[in-house]
Amino acid sequence: MKQRLFVLLLLGAVVFACSKTETPSNTSEVYSPTPYNVAIPSWVSTFLSPMPTNPSNPLTVEGISLGRKLFYEPMLSDNQTQSCASCHLQTAGFTDTAAFSKGTNGAIGDRNAMQIINLAWSNYLFWDGRRTTLEAQAHDPVTNPIEMRNTWPVVVERLQKDPIYPGLFFKAFGTRTIDSNLVTKAIAQFERTLVSFNSRFDKYYFEGDTNALNAQEKRGLALFFGKADCNHCHSDVLLTDDALRNNGLDTRFTDRGRGKVTGLPTDDGKFKVPTLRNIAETAPYMHDSRFKTLEEVVNHYSDDVKTNSPNLDENMEIIAKGLRLSQQEKSDLVAFMKSLSDTEFLTNPNFKKPE
Ligand code: HEC
Ligand code: HEC
């Protein structure tokens, strides 16, 4: 009897709540987005500034959820076969396992798809840093002639006609009228939640769990921060200094990199220093995917740096003298890089394709 009364009361409350939210235009929607804070381990704040936010695009539960749906949405591409996630797979650290990603008509690009990890802290997006915000970046793949090959009016029309999307845009942004800026805002919100600080390296180095790394990985760590001087550029908590630099791959550049953006010959051969977080999952390596394995990458830094490469970065000074690592040291360094994988990030259900 008591139970039935409770159910009745509950029903009453629901009916009351619904009738209260009814508006004259006969829609039951209310725009009240829920502010969202990305959970970040507390030790991170000792080494890193708080996550930068975009004042014109604050994170909300509704915005992130919409952005996640859009990130996995094939309607964004011309023939509706490709989403952002086609080239940015969660299990591969949000990059592509192919050397060069295929666009919707099978055309192939000339750069390796990049990781989407901790990019809230990044001010340079793409290998050449040509975009400075995640919102601006997300505009590009949709209209790129060798990626999604679409136009924004077509995307907007499709989403607008969809039975579900207009309601989701209302919940996230207070309007049912969709435009490209709102689409990219939502995607950028989702991308800002893609934070990874939970590798075995983090547990050992920052959280003081001395058993989190084995002896070989500890030797590799010592090399990384010491003799091999890797953290000169792959630095701090993010394992990147978010700068554009030439790490001595070539003497002549088929891809000018940063130089193509600024037009300055002194920027030729400079590319974004990528994070090494989850690096074991993101092969192949470098902007042009020239290395298939981490062993090949280490061979480059140890033995093959082109010391006469124009604009060779000054942080390469120690490495350019010739590291000449032993086989054992090379394996140690590779073992260390494999400890940078964050299984929780790579399998986090909140980042998967929504049901
Ligand atoms: C056809 C494959 C493909 C698709 C589809 C694609 N990307 Fe990418 N993405 C790439 C490639 C390749 C690069 C590097 C391009 C360059 O540097 O010129 C990249 C770079 C990026 C970066 C820069 C990361 C960094 O560290 O600077 C972000 C962010 C990104 N993509 C997000 C997206 C989003 C959001 C979408 C969907 C709207 C998307 N991508 C669709 C292949 C793709
Ligand atoms: C001068 C700065 C600098 C130093 C020092 C440096 N790197 Fe790099 N690293 C870069 C840049 C820049 C790239 C991207 C270059 C490109 O694609 O053209 C890169 C790319 C990489 C990649 C491939 C990442 C990817 O996503 O494809 C790995 C792995 C790597 N470095 C490991 C190391 C190791 C190990 C060391 C120490 C032996 C080291 N780096 C030292 C600047 C540096």
Short mmCIF file of C-alpha atoms and ligand atoms in Angstrom, two decimals:
data_model
loop_
_atom_site.label_atom_id
_atom_site.label_comp_id
_atom_site.label_asym_id
_atom_site.label_seq_id
_atom_site.Cartn_x
_atom_site.Cartn_y
_atom_site.Cartn_z
CA MET A 1 0.00 0.00 0.00
CA LYS A 2 2.78 2.34 1.01
CA GLN A 3 4.63 1.47 -2.15
CA ARG A 4 1.65 2.23 -4.38
CA LEU A 5 1.22 5.59 -2.73
CA PHE A 6 4.88 6.34 -3.38
CA VAL A 7 4.53 5.43 -7.07
CA LEU A 8 1.46 7.64 -7.34
CA LEU A 9 3.32 10.52 -5.72
CA LEU A 10 6.21 9.99 -8.07
CA LEU A 11 3.91 9.97 -11.11
CA GLY A 12 2.32 13.14 -9.83
CA ALA A 13 5.72 14.75 -9.51
CA VAL A 14 6.65 13.78 -13.05
CA VAL A 15 3.39 15.10 -14.48
CA PHE A 16 3.85 18.29 -12.49
CA ALA A 17 7.45 18.67 -13.68
CA CYS A 18 6.40 18.19 -17.31
CA SER A 19 3.50 20.58 -17.15
CA LYS A 20 5.75 23.15 -15.54
CA THR A 21 8.28 23.00 -18.36
CA GLU A 22 5.66 23.30 -21.10
CA THR A 23 6.14 26.49 -23.08
CA PRO A 24 3.60 28.34 -25.23
CA SER A 25 5.25 26.99 -28.40
CA ASN A 26 4.15 23.56 -27.18
CA THR A 27 7.60 22.11 -26.73
CA SER A 28 8.68 20.45 -23.52
CA GLU A 29 12.34 21.42 -23.95
CA VAL A 30 14.20 23.59 -21.51
CA TYR A 31 17.66 24.93 -22.25
CA SER A 32 19.71 24.35 -19.14
CA PRO A 33 23.07 22.81 -20.03
CA THR A 34 25.08 21.16 -17.27
CA PRO A 35 28.63 22.56 -16.85
CA TYR A 36 31.29 19.86 -17.05
CA ASN A 37 34.77 19.57 -15.56
CA VAL A 38 37.13 17.02 -17.07
CA ALA A 39 38.50 14.74 -14.35
CA ILE A 40 42.29 15.02 -14.27
CA PRO A 41 44.56 13.30 -11.72
CA SER A 42 45.44 15.78 -8.96
CA TRP A 43 49.22 15.49 -9.45
CA VAL A 44 48.92 16.92 -12.98
CA SER A 45 48.23 20.42 -11.64
CA THR A 46 51.68 20.45 -10.02
CA PHE A 47 53.31 20.31 -13.44
CA LEU A 48 50.78 21.69 -15.86
CA SER A 49 48.48 24.69 -16.12
CA PRO A 50 44.77 23.97 -15.62
CA MET A 51 43.08 22.79 -18.81
CA PRO A 52 42.69 25.86 -21.04
CA THR A 53 39.09 26.56 -21.89
CA ASN A 54 37.52 28.45 -24.74
CA PRO A 55 35.34 31.16 -23.11
CA SER A 56 33.01 31.13 -26.11
CA ASN A 57 32.61 27.35 -25.90
CA PRO A 58 32.45 26.16 -22.28
CA LEU A 59 32.23 22.41 -21.71
CA THR A 60 28.79 21.03 -20.92
CA VAL A 61 27.51 17.48 -20.57
CA GLU A 62 25.10 18.12 -23.46
CA GLY A 63 27.74 19.69 -25.71
CA ILE A 64 30.24 16.88 -25.15
CA SER A 65 27.62 14.22 -25.76
CA LEU A 66 26.57 15.90 -29.03
CA GLY A 67 30.22 16.31 -30.07
CA ARG A 68 30.86 12.64 -29.46
CA LYS A 69 27.91 11.68 -31.68
CA LEU A 70 29.13 14.05 -34.41
CA PHE A 71 32.70 12.70 -34.17
CA TYR A 72 31.28 9.29 -35.14
CA GLU A 73 28.77 10.71 -37.68
CA PRO A 74 29.21 9.55 -41.32
CA MET A 75 26.70 12.20 -42.50
CA LEU A 76 29.66 14.60 -42.31
CA SER A 77 31.20 13.06 -45.44
CA ASP A 78 29.89 13.39 -48.99
CA ASN A 79 28.85 9.76 -49.52
CA GLN A 80 28.08 9.20 -45.83
CA THR A 81 30.76 6.54 -45.42
CA GLN A 82 33.31 8.37 -43.33
CA SER A 83 33.37 10.01 -39.92
CA CYS A 84 36.20 11.67 -38.00
CA ALA A 85 36.65 8.32 -36.25
CA SER A 86 37.38 6.57 -39.56
CA CYS A 87 40.87 8.08 -39.44
CA HIS A 88 41.06 8.66 -35.67
CA LEU A 89 40.48 5.31 -33.94
CA GLN A 90 40.29 5.24 -30.17
CA THR A 91 42.15 1.92 -29.92
CA ALA A 92 45.02 3.50 -31.91
CA GLY A 93 45.29 6.59 -29.68
CA PHE A 94 42.79 8.34 -31.98
CA THR A 95 45.02 8.03 -35.00
CA ASP A 96 44.92 5.87 -38.13
CA THR A 97 46.78 2.58 -38.42
CA ALA A 98 47.31 3.22 -42.15
CA ALA A 99 50.36 5.21 -43.24
CA PHE A 100 48.15 7.59 -45.21
CA SER A 101 44.42 7.79 -44.63
CA LYS A 102 42.00 7.19 -47.47
CA GLY A 103 39.37 9.79 -48.30
CA THR A 104 35.80 8.88 -49.26
CA ASN A 105 36.72 8.33 -52.92
CA GLY A 106 39.77 6.24 -52.05
CA ALA A 107 42.21 9.10 -52.66
CA ILE A 108 45.17 9.02 -50.33
CA GLY A 109 46.62 11.95 -48.39
CA ASP A 110 50.33 12.57 -47.90
CA ARG A 111 50.52 12.91 -44.12
CA ASN A 112 49.95 10.49 -41.26
CA ALA A 113 46.72 11.06 -39.30
CA MET A 114 47.55 12.53 -35.89
CA GLN A 115 46.75 11.47 -32.34
CA ILE A 116 43.96 13.34 -30.55
CA ILE A 117 45.35 13.28 -27.01
CA ASN A 118 45.45 16.12 -24.46
CA LEU A 119 44.93 18.66 -27.27
CA ALA A 120 43.14 21.10 -24.97
CA TRP A 121 46.68 22.24 -24.11
CA SER A 122 47.81 22.54 -27.75
CA ASN A 123 48.05 25.84 -29.60
CA TYR A 124 49.24 24.39 -32.90
CA LEU A 125 47.13 21.86 -34.73
CA PHE A 126 48.12 19.75 -37.76
CA TRP A 127 51.71 18.71 -38.49
CA ASP A 128 52.43 22.25 -39.69
CA GLY A 129 50.48 23.98 -36.88
CA ARG A 130 48.24 25.83 -39.35
CA ARG A 131 45.22 25.87 -37.01
CA THR A 132 45.25 27.25 -33.49
CA THR A 133 41.96 26.05 -32.00
CA LEU A 134 40.13 22.74 -32.05
CA GLU A 135 37.02 24.58 -33.25
CA ALA A 136 38.86 25.95 -36.31
CA GLN A 137 40.58 22.62 -36.96
CA ALA A 138 37.30 20.67 -37.09
CA HIS A 139 36.06 22.79 -40.02
CA ASP A 140 38.77 21.46 -42.33
CA PRO A 141 38.36 17.67 -42.72
CA VAL A 142 34.72 18.04 -43.82
CA THR A 143 35.59 20.05 -46.93
CA ASN A 144 39.05 18.59 -47.52
CA PRO A 145 39.04 17.21 -51.12
CA ILE A 146 40.97 14.08 -50.11
CA GLU A 147 39.17 13.47 -46.83
CA MET A 148 35.40 13.89 -46.34
CA ARG A 149 34.89 15.84 -49.60
CA ASN A 150 31.69 17.49 -48.44
CA THR A 151 30.35 21.04 -48.19
CA TRP A 152 29.07 22.60 -44.97
CA PRO A 153 25.63 23.49 -46.40
CA VAL A 154 25.08 19.80 -47.21
CA VAL A 155 26.16 18.71 -43.71
CA VAL A 156 23.93 21.30 -42.06
CA GLU A 157 20.94 20.35 -44.23
CA ARG A 158 21.31 16.66 -43.39
CA LEU A 159 21.62 17.28 -39.65
CA GLN A 160 18.73 19.75 -39.71
CA LYS A 161 16.43 17.20 -41.39
CA ASP A 162 17.45 14.45 -38.98
CA PRO A 163 14.77 13.57 -36.39
CA ILE A 164 17.23 13.65 -33.47
CA TYR A 165 19.94 16.26 -34.07
CA PRO A 166 17.94 19.52 -33.80
CA GLY A 167 16.81 18.52 -30.29
CA LEU A 168 20.37 17.72 -29.28
CA PHE A 169 21.63 21.08 -30.57
CA PHE A 170 18.90 22.78 -28.55
CA LYS A 171 20.01 20.96 -25.39
CA ALA A 172 23.67 21.85 -26.03
CA PHE A 173 23.40 25.38 -27.41
CA GLY A 174 19.82 26.58 -26.92
CA THR A 175 18.90 26.63 -30.60
CA ARG A 176 17.47 24.13 -33.07
CA THR A 177 19.03 26.04 -35.95
CA ILE A 178 22.20 24.15 -36.81
CA ASP A 179 25.27 25.75 -38.38
CA SER A 180 28.87 24.75 -38.98
CA ASN A 181 30.14 26.72 -35.98
CA LEU A 182 27.92 24.82 -33.58
CA VAL A 183 28.95 21.49 -35.15
CA THR A 184 32.64 22.28 -34.69
CA LYS A 185 32.07 23.67 -31.19
CA ALA A 186 30.45 20.41 -30.11
CA ILE A 187 33.22 18.30 -31.68
CA ALA A 188 35.87 20.47 -29.97
CA GLN A 189 34.14 19.96 -26.61
CA PHE A 190 34.30 16.19 -27.03
CA GLU A 191 37.95 16.39 -28.08
CA ARG A 192 38.85 18.36 -24.95
CA THR A 193 37.66 15.42 -22.84
CA LEU A 194 40.21 13.12 -24.49
CA VAL A 195 42.79 13.37 -21.73
CA SER A 196 45.37 10.68 -21.02
CA PHE A 197 47.49 10.73 -17.85
CA ASN A 198 47.19 7.18 -16.62
CA SER A 199 50.04 5.16 -18.11
CA ARG A 200 52.39 2.98 -16.10
CA PHE A 201 54.99 5.71 -16.58
CA ASP A 202 52.65 8.18 -14.81
CA LYS A 203 52.11 5.75 -11.95
CA TYR A 204 55.86 5.34 -11.51
CA TYR A 205 57.13 8.83 -12.21
CA PHE A 206 54.40 11.08 -10.88
CA GLU A 207 52.47 8.89 -8.46
CA GLY A 208 55.45 7.19 -6.81
CA ASP A 209 54.47 3.57 -7.49
CA THR A 210 58.01 2.12 -7.71
CA ASN A 211 56.74 -1.21 -9.05
CA ALA A 212 54.85 0.26 -11.99
CA LEU A 213 57.90 -0.04 -14.28
CA ASN A 214 60.24 -3.01 -14.63
CA ALA A 215 64.03 -2.73 -14.60
CA GLN A 216 64.37 -2.38 -18.37
CA GLU A 217 61.71 0.33 -18.56
CA LYS A 218 63.45 2.21 -15.75
CA ARG A 219 66.73 2.10 -17.69
CA GLY A 220 64.86 3.40 -20.77
CA LEU A 221 63.37 6.21 -18.70
CA ALA A 222 66.84 7.23 -17.52
CA LEU A 223 68.00 7.38 -21.15
CA PHE A 224 64.93 9.34 -22.25
CA PHE A 225 65.46 12.04 -19.62
CA GLY A 226 69.25 11.77 -19.64
CA LYS A 227 71.80 10.68 -22.21
CA ALA A 228 69.38 10.41 -25.14
CA ASP A 229 67.92 13.86 -24.38
CA CYS A 230 64.45 13.03 -25.76
CA ASN A 231 62.60 15.16 -23.22
CA HIS A 232 64.26 18.28 -24.59
CA CYS A 233 61.28 18.39 -26.99
CA HIS A 234 58.99 15.57 -25.83
CA SER A 235 58.86 17.37 -22.54
CA ASP A 236 56.96 17.67 -19.31
CA VAL A 237 53.71 15.97 -18.51
CA LEU A 238 52.37 16.20 -22.05
CA LEU A 239 55.54 14.66 -23.52
CA THR A 240 55.55 17.42 -26.11
CA ASP A 241 56.46 21.10 -25.88
CA ASP A 242 53.80 21.87 -28.52
CA ALA A 243 56.39 23.51 -30.78
CA LEU A 244 57.31 23.06 -34.45
CA ARG A 245 60.80 21.70 -34.91
CA ASN A 246 63.09 19.88 -37.32
CA ASN A 247 64.36 16.60 -35.85
CA GLY A 248 66.80 15.94 -38.68
CA LEU A 249 64.98 13.44 -40.86
CA ASP A 250 66.02 14.91 -44.25
CA THR A 251 68.53 17.11 -46.00
CA ARG A 252 65.93 18.10 -48.60
CA PHE A 253 62.25 18.46 -47.86
CA THR A 254 59.52 17.03 -50.08
CA ASP A 255 57.03 18.48 -47.55
CA ARG A 256 58.04 21.96 -46.36
CA GLY A 257 55.98 21.55 -43.16
CA ARG A 258 55.78 24.83 -41.25
CA GLY A 259 57.51 26.60 -44.15
CA LYS A 260 54.47 25.99 -46.32
CA VAL A 261 52.33 27.92 -43.83
CA THR A 262 54.61 30.87 -43.10
CA GLY A 263 56.36 31.00 -46.48
CA LEU A 264 59.66 31.35 -44.63
CA PRO A 265 62.54 29.14 -45.82
CA THR A 266 63.78 29.19 -42.21
CA ASP A 267 60.64 27.23 -41.26
CA ASP A 268 61.15 24.50 -43.86
CA GLY A 269 61.28 20.98 -42.44
CA LYS A 270 59.68 21.96 -39.13
CA PHE A 271 56.82 19.79 -37.89
CA LYS A 272 54.79 19.65 -34.71
CA VAL A 273 56.47 17.75 -31.88
CA PRO A 274 53.91 14.99 -31.29
CA THR A 275 53.07 13.69 -27.85
CA LEU A 276 54.62 10.30 -27.10
CA ARG A 277 51.66 9.28 -24.95
CA ASN A 278 50.17 6.00 -26.26
CA ILE A 279 52.94 5.99 -28.86
CA ALA A 280 53.10 2.18 -29.02
CA GLU A 281 49.56 2.22 -30.45
CA THR A 282 50.00 4.91 -33.10
CA ALA A 283 52.39 3.38 -35.68
CA PRO A 284 53.54 4.23 -38.30
CA TYR A 285 55.61 7.22 -37.23
CA MET A 286 56.54 10.76 -38.33
CA HIS A 287 54.47 13.11 -40.50
CA ASP A 288 55.07 10.95 -43.57
CA SER A 289 54.84 7.58 -41.79
CA ARG A 290 58.37 6.68 -42.83
CA PHE A 291 59.05 4.49 -39.78
CA LYS A 292 56.96 1.40 -39.12
CA THR A 293 58.30 0.63 -35.64
CA LEU A 294 59.66 2.37 -32.56
CA GLU A 295 62.93 0.50 -33.17
CA GLU A 296 63.27 2.34 -36.50
CA VAL A 297 62.54 5.66 -34.76
CA VAL A 298 65.26 4.99 -32.18
CA ASN A 299 67.72 4.05 -34.95
CA HIS A 300 67.05 7.44 -36.52
CA TYR A 301 67.86 9.38 -33.36
CA SER A 302 70.80 7.16 -32.46
CA ASP A 303 72.55 6.80 -35.79
CA ASP A 304 70.90 8.56 -38.73
CA VAL A 305 70.20 12.20 -37.85
CA LYS A 306 70.99 14.42 -40.84
CA THR A 307 73.30 16.92 -39.20
CA ASN A 308 73.35 19.08 -42.33
CA SER A 309 69.55 19.31 -42.47
CA PRO A 310 68.56 22.97 -43.00
CA ASN A 311 66.98 24.47 -39.86
CA LEU A 312 67.96 21.49 -37.69
CA ASP A 313 66.56 22.31 -34.28
CA GLU A 314 68.91 23.61 -31.60
CA ASN A 315 67.43 21.09 -29.15
CA MET A 316 68.95 18.40 -31.37
CA GLU A 317 72.42 19.54 -30.32
CA ILE A 318 73.19 16.59 -28.05
CA ILE A 319 71.54 14.01 -30.33
CA ALA A 320 73.24 15.40 -33.44
CA LYS A 321 76.66 14.72 -31.92
CA GLY A 322 75.76 11.05 -32.41
CA LEU A 323 74.06 9.07 -29.65
CA ARG A 324 75.33 5.73 -30.96
CA LEU A 325 73.22 3.76 -28.50
CA SER A 326 74.04 0.10 -27.90
CA GLN A 327 71.48 -2.58 -28.86
CA GLN A 328 70.61 -2.91 -25.18
CA GLU A 329 70.07 0.83 -24.80
CA LYS A 330 67.88 0.90 -27.91
CA SER A 331 65.66 -1.88 -26.57
CA ASP A 332 65.50 -0.14 -23.21
CA LEU A 333 64.32 3.10 -24.82
CA VAL A 334 61.67 1.26 -26.84
CA ALA A 335 60.50 -0.62 -23.73
CA PHE A 336 60.15 2.70 -21.92
CA MET A 337 58.05 4.18 -24.74
CA LYS A 338 55.73 1.18 -24.55
CA SER A 339 55.07 2.03 -20.89
CA LEU A 340 53.46 5.29 -22.06
CA SER A 341 50.27 3.51 -23.12
CA ASP A 342 47.19 4.34 -21.09
CA THR A 343 44.84 1.37 -21.31
CA GLU A 344 42.07 3.19 -19.52
CA PHE A 345 42.14 5.95 -22.15
CA LEU A 346 42.30 3.51 -25.07
CA THR A 347 39.27 1.58 -23.80
CA ASN A 348 37.31 4.33 -22.01
CA PRO A 349 33.62 3.65 -22.82
CA ASN A 350 32.89 7.42 -22.77
CA PHE A 351 35.04 7.87 -25.88
CA LYS A 352 33.53 5.03 -27.89
CA LYS A 353 30.93 5.36 -30.61
CA PRO A 354 27.71 6.20 -28.76
CA GLU A 355 24.88 3.65 -28.89
C1 HEC B 1 40.57 10.85 -44.22
C2 HEC B 1 41.17 10.80 -42.87
C3 HEC B 1 40.77 11.85 -41.87
C4 HEC B 1 39.50 12.23 -41.48
C5 HEC B 1 38.17 11.74 -42.03
C6 HEC B 1 39.67 13.18 -40.40
N1 HEC B 1 41.01 13.37 -40.14
FE1 HEC B 1 41.81 14.48 -38.66
N2 HEC B 1 43.67 14.24 -39.45
C7 HEC B 1 43.95 13.46 -40.54
C8 HEC B 1 45.31 13.75 -41.00
C9 HEC B 1 46.02 13.09 -42.18
C10 HEC B 1 45.82 14.76 -40.15
C11 HEC B 1 47.15 15.49 -40.30
C12 HEC B 1 46.98 16.43 -41.51
C13 HEC B 1 48.02 17.52 -41.67
O1 HEC B 1 48.86 17.73 -40.79
O2 HEC B 1 47.98 18.22 -42.69
C14 HEC B 1 44.76 15.04 -39.16
C15 HEC B 1 44.87 15.93 -38.09
C16 HEC B 1 43.88 16.14 -37.15
C17 HEC B 1 44.03 16.93 -35.93
C18 HEC B 1 45.29 17.65 -35.46
C19 HEC B 1 45.91 16.98 -34.26
C20 HEC B 1 47.13 17.67 -33.74
O3 HEC B 1 47.80 17.17 -32.82
O4 HEC B 1 47.49 18.75 -34.22
C21 HEC B 1 42.81 16.92 -35.29
C22 HEC B 1 42.46 17.59 -33.98
C23 HEC B 1 41.90 16.15 -36.12
N3 HEC B 1 42.59 15.69 -37.22
C24 HEC B 1 40.54 16.00 -35.87
C25 HEC B 1 39.63 15.53 -36.83
C26 HEC B 1 38.19 15.73 -36.76
C27 HEC B 1 37.47 16.46 -35.65
C28 HEC B 1 37.65 15.14 -37.87
C29 HEC B 1 36.19 15.11 -38.29
C30 HEC B 1 35.54 16.38 -38.47
C31 HEC B 1 38.76 14.56 -38.61
N4 HEC B 1 39.94 14.85 -37.96
C32 HEC B 1 38.63 13.81 -39.77
C33 HEC B 1 43.10 12.54 -41.12
C34 HEC B 1 41.72 12.59 -41.03
C1 HEC B 2 64.40 18.71 -31.41
C2 HEC B 2 63.25 18.18 -30.76
C3 HEC B 2 63.16 16.66 -30.61
C4 HEC B 2 63.97 15.83 -29.88
C5 HEC B 2 65.19 16.18 -29.04
C6 HEC B 2 63.40 14.50 -30.04
N1 HEC B 2 62.29 14.55 -30.85
FE1 HEC B 2 61.11 13.00 -31.33
N2 HEC B 2 60.06 14.22 -32.62
C7 HEC B 2 60.29 15.57 -32.83
C8 HEC B 2 59.54 16.03 -33.95
C9 HEC B 2 59.50 17.45 -34.50
C10 HEC B 2 58.83 14.91 -34.44
C11 HEC B 2 57.91 14.88 -35.67
C12 HEC B 2 58.81 14.98 -36.89
C13 HEC B 2 58.14 14.72 -38.21
O1 HEC B 2 57.15 14.02 -38.30
O2 HEC B 2 58.65 15.27 -39.22
C14 HEC B 2 59.19 13.80 -33.57
C15 HEC B 2 58.67 12.51 -33.69
C16 HEC B 2 58.96 11.46 -32.84
C17 HEC B 2 58.29 10.20 -32.83
C18 HEC B 2 57.13 9.82 -33.76
C19 HEC B 2 55.82 10.35 -33.22
C20 HEC B 2 54.63 10.15 -34.12
O3 HEC B 2 53.51 10.35 -33.63
O4 HEC B 2 54.77 9.80 -35.29
C21 HEC B 2 58.83 9.43 -31.84
C22 HEC B 2 58.44 8.03 -31.44
C23 HEC B 2 59.89 10.22 -31.25
N3 HEC B 2 59.93 11.45 -31.87
C24 HEC B 2 60.71 9.78 -30.22
C25 HEC B 2 61.83 10.50 -29.79
C26 HEC B 2 62.87 9.92 -28.97
C27 HEC B 2 62.91 8.50 -28.47
C28 HEC B 2 63.79 10.92 -28.78
C29 HEC B 2 65.10 10.82 -28.04
C30 HEC B 2 66.03 9.88 -28.61
C31 HEC B 2 63.30 12.10 -29.46
N4 HEC B 2 62.12 11.80 -30.07
C32 HEC B 2 63.92 13.34 -29.46
C33 HEC B 2 61.14 16.34 -32.07
C34 HEC B 2 62.12 15.86 -31.22
#
